[in-house]
Amino acid sequence: MKVLVATEKPFSKVAVDQIREIVEKGGHELATLEKYTDVQQLYAAVADADALIVRSDKVTKEVIAAAPKLKIVVRAGAGYDNLDLAACTERGIVAMNTPGQNSNAVAELAIGMMIYISRNQFTPGTGSELKGKTLGIQAYGNVGRLVAAHAKSFGMKIMAFDPFVPAERIQSEGVEVAASLEDLYAKSDFVSLHIPATNETKNSIGYALLSKMPKGGCLVNTARKEVINEPELVKVLEERQDLKYITDIAATNQAELNEKFGKRVFATPKKMGAETAEANINAGVAAANQICDFFATGNRKFQVNK
Ligand code: NAD
């Protein structure tokens, strides 16, 4: 089988070398398309691919149509909103992600962002500490859970809201379960977002929730920009001079946010949550292993288009 790694933002060389080793050991052939600048290059590259590994690259219905032999596509990462799942399902293509492989990288960044914004973006002046503050984790998945664990060592009080994780499991890790999403926002000095971007969550974080935050509250977004209602974010930051917003995914209106709110907002220049050497290797290797296992045994454990 031909396995194509198509990455507009490439994996590290070490990661590609390890992917190649796994793929070839599995009896398959590896092809790479890196740093492509035109989607036509992707259409051409997938023409004879049986399996596809991508990072944030969009796998649209046009990409699927250009790949008549494709049987499996794996998003090396957690969020898979870049895959057109309906188009995959229609063609009988298995779509997977690699959950948990980059979680620590993202969790460490979330903690770093909280410190950065609390210390006035490392500019002179009196900042504040994380110790004693309440952190609200919105979605207690792989990343949320690690942020909670790391934040505990800073002496933060942790609450979480995730309707899909049993309350007992959250509590057993020393984390309080918020009575509702509103309750989480009302009690948290920091809210850290770890929800996936779905039809349900897109645009869901806006004025109603953010205006409930205590004085000096800060929203930390290492999830997706699509979950934020951006016009409402502007409105609440205008009304509440004490609130802050720090994100790993620049808002569509980030220039406006920067101009209007100065040091109360910050966006990383490019999404970098999973950009560590370790996460890079973990996610790529997991994708290669999942593909080989799928071809060898039919294992669909991480399928997301069931
Ligand atoms: P995960 O699948 O392990 O966890 C997601 C959690 O969200 C699950 O526990 C699920 O129950 C919960 N959830 C789903 N819908 C919800 C809702 N409406 N309300 C509350 N909880 C809800 O995913 P993860 O690895 O923790 O990653 C979380 C998100 O972070 C990803 O979907 C992705 O968008 C984003 N992410 C960003 C980067 C980055 O580079 N900044 C890297 C990895 C992941």
Short mmCIF file of N, CA, C and O and ligand atoms in Angstrom, two decimals, residues 9 56 75-81 97-107 109 113 137-146 161-165 169 181 193-198 200-201 204 221-227 247-249 268 270-275, ligand 1:
data_model
loop_
_atom_site.label_atom_id
_atom_site.label_comp_id
_atom_site.label_asym_id
_atom_site.label_seq_id
_atom_site.Cartn_x
_atom_site.Cartn_y
_atom_site.Cartn_z
N LYS A 9 2.50 22.11 6.79
CA LYS A 9 3.46 22.45 7.86
C LYS A 9 4.09 21.11 8.25
O LYS A 9 3.48 20.30 8.93
N SER A 56 -2.69 19.72 10.10
CA SER A 56 -3.87 20.60 10.05
C SER A 56 -4.41 20.74 8.62
O SER A 56 -5.34 21.51 8.37
N ARG A 75 -5.55 11.93 10.89
CA ARG A 75 -5.16 13.26 11.30
C ARG A 75 -4.19 13.06 12.47
O ARG A 75 -4.59 12.56 13.54
N ALA A 76 -2.91 13.39 12.25
CA ALA A 76 -1.92 13.27 13.33
C ALA A 76 -2.14 14.43 14.29
O ALA A 76 -1.60 15.51 14.13
N GLY A 77 -2.99 14.20 15.26
CA GLY A 77 -3.37 15.24 16.21
C GLY A 77 -4.72 14.89 16.82
O GLY A 77 -5.27 13.82 16.54
N ALA A 78 -5.22 15.80 17.63
CA ALA A 78 -6.47 15.50 18.36
C ALA A 78 -7.70 16.01 17.60
O ALA A 78 -8.61 15.24 17.28
N GLY A 79 -7.73 17.31 17.32
CA GLY A 79 -8.90 17.89 16.64
C GLY A 79 -8.95 17.42 15.20
O GLY A 79 -7.93 17.42 14.51
N TYR A 80 -10.12 17.00 14.74
CA TYR A 80 -10.20 16.49 13.36
C TYR A 80 -11.25 17.25 12.56
O TYR A 80 -11.84 16.73 11.62
N ASP A 81 -11.45 18.53 12.94
CA ASP A 81 -12.40 19.36 12.22
C ASP A 81 -11.88 19.75 10.84
O ASP A 81 -12.60 20.37 10.05
N ASN A 97 -8.13 9.97 14.28
CA ASN A 97 -7.20 10.94 14.85
C ASN A 97 -6.21 10.17 15.72
O ASN A 97 -6.27 8.93 15.77
N THR A 98 -5.32 10.88 16.38
CA THR A 98 -4.36 10.20 17.27
C THR A 98 -4.50 10.84 18.66
O THR A 98 -3.64 11.63 19.06
N PRO A 99 -5.58 10.55 19.36
CA PRO A 99 -5.85 11.23 20.62
C PRO A 99 -4.74 11.03 21.65
O PRO A 99 -4.15 9.97 21.74
N GLY A 100 -4.49 12.09 22.40
CA GLY A 100 -3.56 12.01 23.53
C GLY A 100 -2.10 12.21 23.18
O GLY A 100 -1.28 12.41 24.06
N GLN A 101 -1.77 12.19 21.90
CA GLN A 101 -0.34 12.19 21.53
C GLN A 101 0.32 13.56 21.69
O GLN A 101 1.53 13.65 21.84
N ASN A 102 -0.48 14.63 21.58
CA ASN A 102 0.13 15.96 21.73
C ASN A 102 -0.41 16.70 22.95
O ASN A 102 -0.17 17.89 23.13
N SER A 103 -1.12 15.98 23.80
CA SER A 103 -1.83 16.62 24.91
C SER A 103 -0.90 17.35 25.87
O SER A 103 -1.20 18.44 26.32
N ASN A 104 0.24 16.72 26.18
CA ASN A 104 1.12 17.37 27.15
C ASN A 104 1.67 18.68 26.62
O ASN A 104 1.77 19.66 27.35
N ALA A 105 1.99 18.69 25.32
CA ALA A 105 2.52 19.92 24.72
C ALA A 105 1.49 21.05 24.86
O ALA A 105 1.82 22.19 25.22
N VAL A 106 0.24 20.74 24.56
CA VAL A 106 -0.81 21.77 24.62
C VAL A 106 -1.05 22.19 26.08
O VAL A 106 -1.20 23.38 26.38
N ALA A 107 -1.05 21.20 26.97
CA ALA A 107 -1.30 21.51 28.38
C ALA A 107 -0.20 22.41 28.94
O ALA A 107 -0.49 23.38 29.66
N LEU A 109 1.56 24.51 27.28
CA LEU A 109 1.39 25.85 26.70
C LEU A 109 0.28 26.61 27.45
O LEU A 109 0.42 27.81 27.73
N MET A 113 0.76 30.17 29.12
CA MET A 113 -0.04 31.33 28.74
C MET A 113 -0.64 32.02 29.96
O MET A 113 -0.72 33.25 30.01
N ILE A 137 -11.80 24.25 33.98
CA ILE A 137 -11.42 23.48 32.78
C ILE A 137 -12.71 23.18 32.02
O ILE A 137 -13.56 22.44 32.52
N GLN A 138 -12.84 23.74 30.82
CA GLN A 138 -14.03 23.43 30.02
C GLN A 138 -13.69 22.31 29.05
O GLN A 138 -13.07 22.53 28.03
N ALA A 139 -14.08 21.12 29.42
CA ALA A 139 -13.86 19.84 28.71
C ALA A 139 -12.67 19.11 29.33
O ALA A 139 -11.52 19.52 29.20
N TYR A 140 -13.01 18.01 29.99
CA TYR A 140 -12.02 17.24 30.74
C TYR A 140 -11.56 16.04 29.92
O TYR A 140 -11.70 14.89 30.31
N GLY A 141 -11.00 16.34 28.74
CA GLY A 141 -10.46 15.28 27.89
C GLY A 141 -8.97 15.13 28.14
O GLY A 141 -8.47 15.46 29.22
N ASN A 142 -8.24 14.69 27.12
CA ASN A 142 -6.80 14.44 27.29
C ASN A 142 -6.04 15.69 27.71
O ASN A 142 -5.20 15.64 28.60
N VAL A 143 -6.33 16.82 27.05
CA VAL A 143 -5.59 18.05 27.38
C VAL A 143 -6.09 18.64 28.70
O VAL A 143 -5.30 18.96 29.59
N GLY A 144 -7.42 18.75 28.83
CA GLY A 144 -8.00 19.37 30.02
C GLY A 144 -7.52 18.71 31.31
O GLY A 144 -7.18 19.37 32.29
N ARG A 145 -7.47 17.41 31.26
CA ARG A 145 -7.05 16.62 32.41
C ARG A 145 -5.60 16.91 32.82
O ARG A 145 -5.27 17.02 34.00
N LEU A 146 -4.74 17.05 31.81
CA LEU A 146 -3.32 17.35 32.10
C LEU A 146 -3.14 18.77 32.60
O LEU A 146 -2.32 19.03 33.48
N PHE A 161 -15.90 21.24 33.80
CA PHE A 161 -17.24 20.97 33.26
C PHE A 161 -17.08 20.14 31.99
O PHE A 161 -16.43 20.58 31.04
N ASP A 162 -17.61 18.93 32.01
CA ASP A 162 -17.61 18.08 30.83
C ASP A 162 -18.76 17.10 30.96
O ASP A 162 -18.69 16.13 31.73
N PRO A 163 -19.87 17.36 30.23
CA PRO A 163 -21.06 16.52 30.40
C PRO A 163 -20.86 15.07 29.96
O PRO A 163 -21.70 14.22 30.26
N PHE A 164 -19.73 14.80 29.27
CA PHE A 164 -19.52 13.44 28.75
C PHE A 164 -18.54 12.61 29.58
O PHE A 164 -18.23 11.48 29.23
N VAL A 165 -18.03 13.21 30.64
CA VAL A 165 -17.12 12.46 31.53
C VAL A 165 -17.81 12.29 32.88
O VAL A 165 -18.30 13.28 33.44
N ARG A 169 -15.33 10.33 38.06
CA ARG A 169 -13.96 10.22 37.53
C ARG A 169 -13.22 11.54 37.72
O ARG A 169 -12.04 11.57 38.11
N LEU A 181 -22.20 24.98 33.11
CA LEU A 181 -21.17 25.78 32.42
C LEU A 181 -21.15 27.20 33.00
O LEU A 181 -20.09 27.80 33.21
N LEU A 193 -10.06 26.54 27.76
CA LEU A 193 -10.97 25.85 26.83
C LEU A 193 -10.32 24.62 26.22
O LEU A 193 -9.23 24.71 25.63
N HIS A 194 -11.02 23.49 26.31
CA HIS A 194 -10.51 22.25 25.69
C HIS A 194 -11.62 21.47 24.99
O HIS A 194 -11.55 20.25 24.86
N ILE A 195 -12.63 22.22 24.53
CA ILE A 195 -13.72 21.58 23.78
C ILE A 195 -13.31 21.44 22.31
O ILE A 195 -12.58 22.29 21.78
N PRO A 196 -13.80 20.40 21.65
CA PRO A 196 -13.55 20.32 20.20
C PRO A 196 -14.48 21.31 19.47
O PRO A 196 -15.48 21.75 20.05
N ALA A 197 -14.12 21.67 18.24
CA ALA A 197 -15.00 22.53 17.44
C ALA A 197 -16.02 21.65 16.75
O ALA A 197 -15.68 20.91 15.83
N THR A 198 -17.25 21.67 17.24
CA THR A 198 -18.32 20.87 16.63
C THR A 198 -19.49 21.82 16.34
O THR A 198 -19.46 22.98 16.75
N GLU A 200 -22.14 21.89 17.77
CA GLU A 200 -22.68 22.31 19.07
C GLU A 200 -21.83 23.38 19.75
O GLU A 200 -22.34 24.29 20.40
N THR A 201 -20.50 23.26 19.60
CA THR A 201 -19.62 24.17 20.36
C THR A 201 -19.22 25.43 19.59
O THR A 201 -18.80 26.40 20.20
N SER A 204 -19.99 29.13 20.66
CA SER A 204 -20.74 28.96 21.91
C SER A 204 -20.19 29.78 23.08
O SER A 204 -20.85 29.95 24.09
N ASN A 221 -7.46 30.13 25.52
CA ASN A 221 -7.97 29.29 24.42
C ASN A 221 -6.84 28.56 23.71
O ASN A 221 -6.08 29.16 22.94
N THR A 222 -6.71 27.26 23.99
CA THR A 222 -5.78 26.45 23.19
C THR A 222 -6.60 25.45 22.37
O THR A 222 -6.06 24.45 21.91
N ALA A 223 -7.90 25.71 22.23
CA ALA A 223 -8.78 24.77 21.52
C ALA A 223 -8.89 25.17 20.04
O ALA A 223 -8.07 24.74 19.21
N ARG A 224 -9.88 25.97 19.73
CA ARG A 224 -10.10 26.42 18.36
C ARG A 224 -10.72 27.82 18.39
O ARG A 224 -11.50 28.12 19.27
N LYS A 225 -10.41 28.65 17.37
CA LYS A 225 -11.01 29.99 17.37
C LYS A 225 -12.51 29.92 17.08
O LYS A 225 -13.29 30.77 17.50
N GLU A 226 -12.91 28.87 16.37
CA GLU A 226 -14.32 28.76 15.94
C GLU A 226 -15.29 28.63 17.12
O GLU A 226 -16.48 28.86 16.97
N VAL A 227 -14.80 28.24 18.29
CA VAL A 227 -15.71 28.08 19.43
C VAL A 227 -16.06 29.43 20.06
O VAL A 227 -16.98 29.52 20.87
N THR A 247 -4.86 33.47 23.56
CA THR A 247 -5.22 32.37 22.67
C THR A 247 -4.05 31.86 21.85
O THR A 247 -3.14 32.63 21.51
N ASP A 248 -4.12 30.59 21.53
CA ASP A 248 -3.12 29.97 20.66
C ASP A 248 -3.61 29.95 19.21
O ASP A 248 -2.91 29.46 18.34
N ILE A 249 -4.82 30.46 19.02
CA ILE A 249 -5.38 30.46 17.67
C ILE A 249 -5.92 31.86 17.45
O ILE A 249 -7.01 32.21 17.93
N THR A 268 -0.76 33.84 20.02
CA THR A 268 0.52 33.36 19.49
C THR A 268 0.53 33.66 17.98
O THR A 268 -0.53 33.64 17.33
N LYS A 270 1.41 31.97 15.48
CA LYS A 270 0.91 30.82 14.72
C LYS A 270 0.59 29.73 15.73
O LYS A 270 1.30 29.61 16.73
N LYS A 271 -0.48 28.96 15.47
CA LYS A 271 -0.86 27.91 16.43
C LYS A 271 0.37 27.06 16.78
O LYS A 271 1.01 26.52 15.89
N MET A 272 0.68 26.98 18.07
CA MET A 272 1.91 26.29 18.45
C MET A 272 1.73 25.30 19.58
O MET A 272 2.70 24.74 20.09
N GLY A 273 0.46 25.05 19.95
CA GLY A 273 0.19 24.15 21.07
C GLY A 273 0.88 22.81 20.92
O GLY A 273 1.50 22.30 21.86
N ALA A 274 0.78 22.22 19.75
CA ALA A 274 1.33 20.88 19.53
C ALA A 274 2.73 20.94 18.91
O ALA A 274 3.28 19.91 18.54
N GLU A 275 3.27 22.15 18.79
CA GLU A 275 4.57 22.31 18.12
C GLU A 275 5.74 22.06 19.05
O GLU A 275 6.50 22.98 19.37
P1 NAD B 1 -10.24 14.99 23.67
O1 NAD B 1 -11.05 14.38 22.59
O2 NAD B 1 -9.33 14.13 24.48
O3 NAD B 1 -11.21 15.73 24.70
C1 NAD B 1 -12.28 16.52 24.29
C2 NAD B 1 -13.24 16.59 25.46
O4 NAD B 1 -14.29 17.47 25.10
C3 NAD B 1 -13.93 15.24 25.79
O5 NAD B 1 -13.71 14.91 27.14
C4 NAD B 1 -15.41 15.51 25.52
O6 NAD B 1 -16.23 14.84 26.46
C5 NAD B 1 -15.47 17.01 25.72
N1 NAD B 1 -16.59 17.68 25.09
C6 NAD B 1 -17.09 17.49 23.84
N2 NAD B 1 -18.12 18.34 23.64
C7 NAD B 1 -18.24 19.08 24.78
C8 NAD B 1 -19.12 20.11 25.20
N3 NAD B 1 -20.08 20.55 24.39
N4 NAD B 1 -18.96 20.64 26.46
C9 NAD B 1 -17.99 20.20 27.28
N5 NAD B 1 -17.14 19.20 26.95
C10 NAD B 1 -17.27 18.66 25.72
O7 NAD B 1 -9.42 16.17 22.98
P2 NAD B 1 -8.09 16.86 23.54
O8 NAD B 1 -6.91 16.12 23.10
O9 NAD B 1 -8.26 17.17 24.98
O10 NAD B 1 -8.12 18.22 22.69
C11 NAD B 1 -9.16 19.16 22.88
C12 NAD B 1 -9.19 20.12 21.72
O11 NAD B 1 -8.00 20.91 21.74
C13 NAD B 1 -9.17 19.45 20.33
O12 NAD B 1 -10.46 19.12 19.88
C14 NAD B 1 -8.50 20.47 19.47
O13 NAD B 1 -9.48 21.29 18.87
C15 NAD B 1 -7.68 21.31 20.43
N6 NAD B 1 -6.24 21.12 20.23
C16 NAD B 1 -5.49 22.20 19.95
C17 NAD B 1 -4.13 22.06 19.75
C18 NAD B 1 -3.27 23.26 19.51
O14 NAD B 1 -2.28 23.13 18.80
N7 NAD B 1 -3.58 24.40 20.09
C19 NAD B 1 -3.54 20.79 19.79
C20 NAD B 1 -4.33 19.70 20.14
C21 NAD B 1 -5.69 19.87 20.35
#
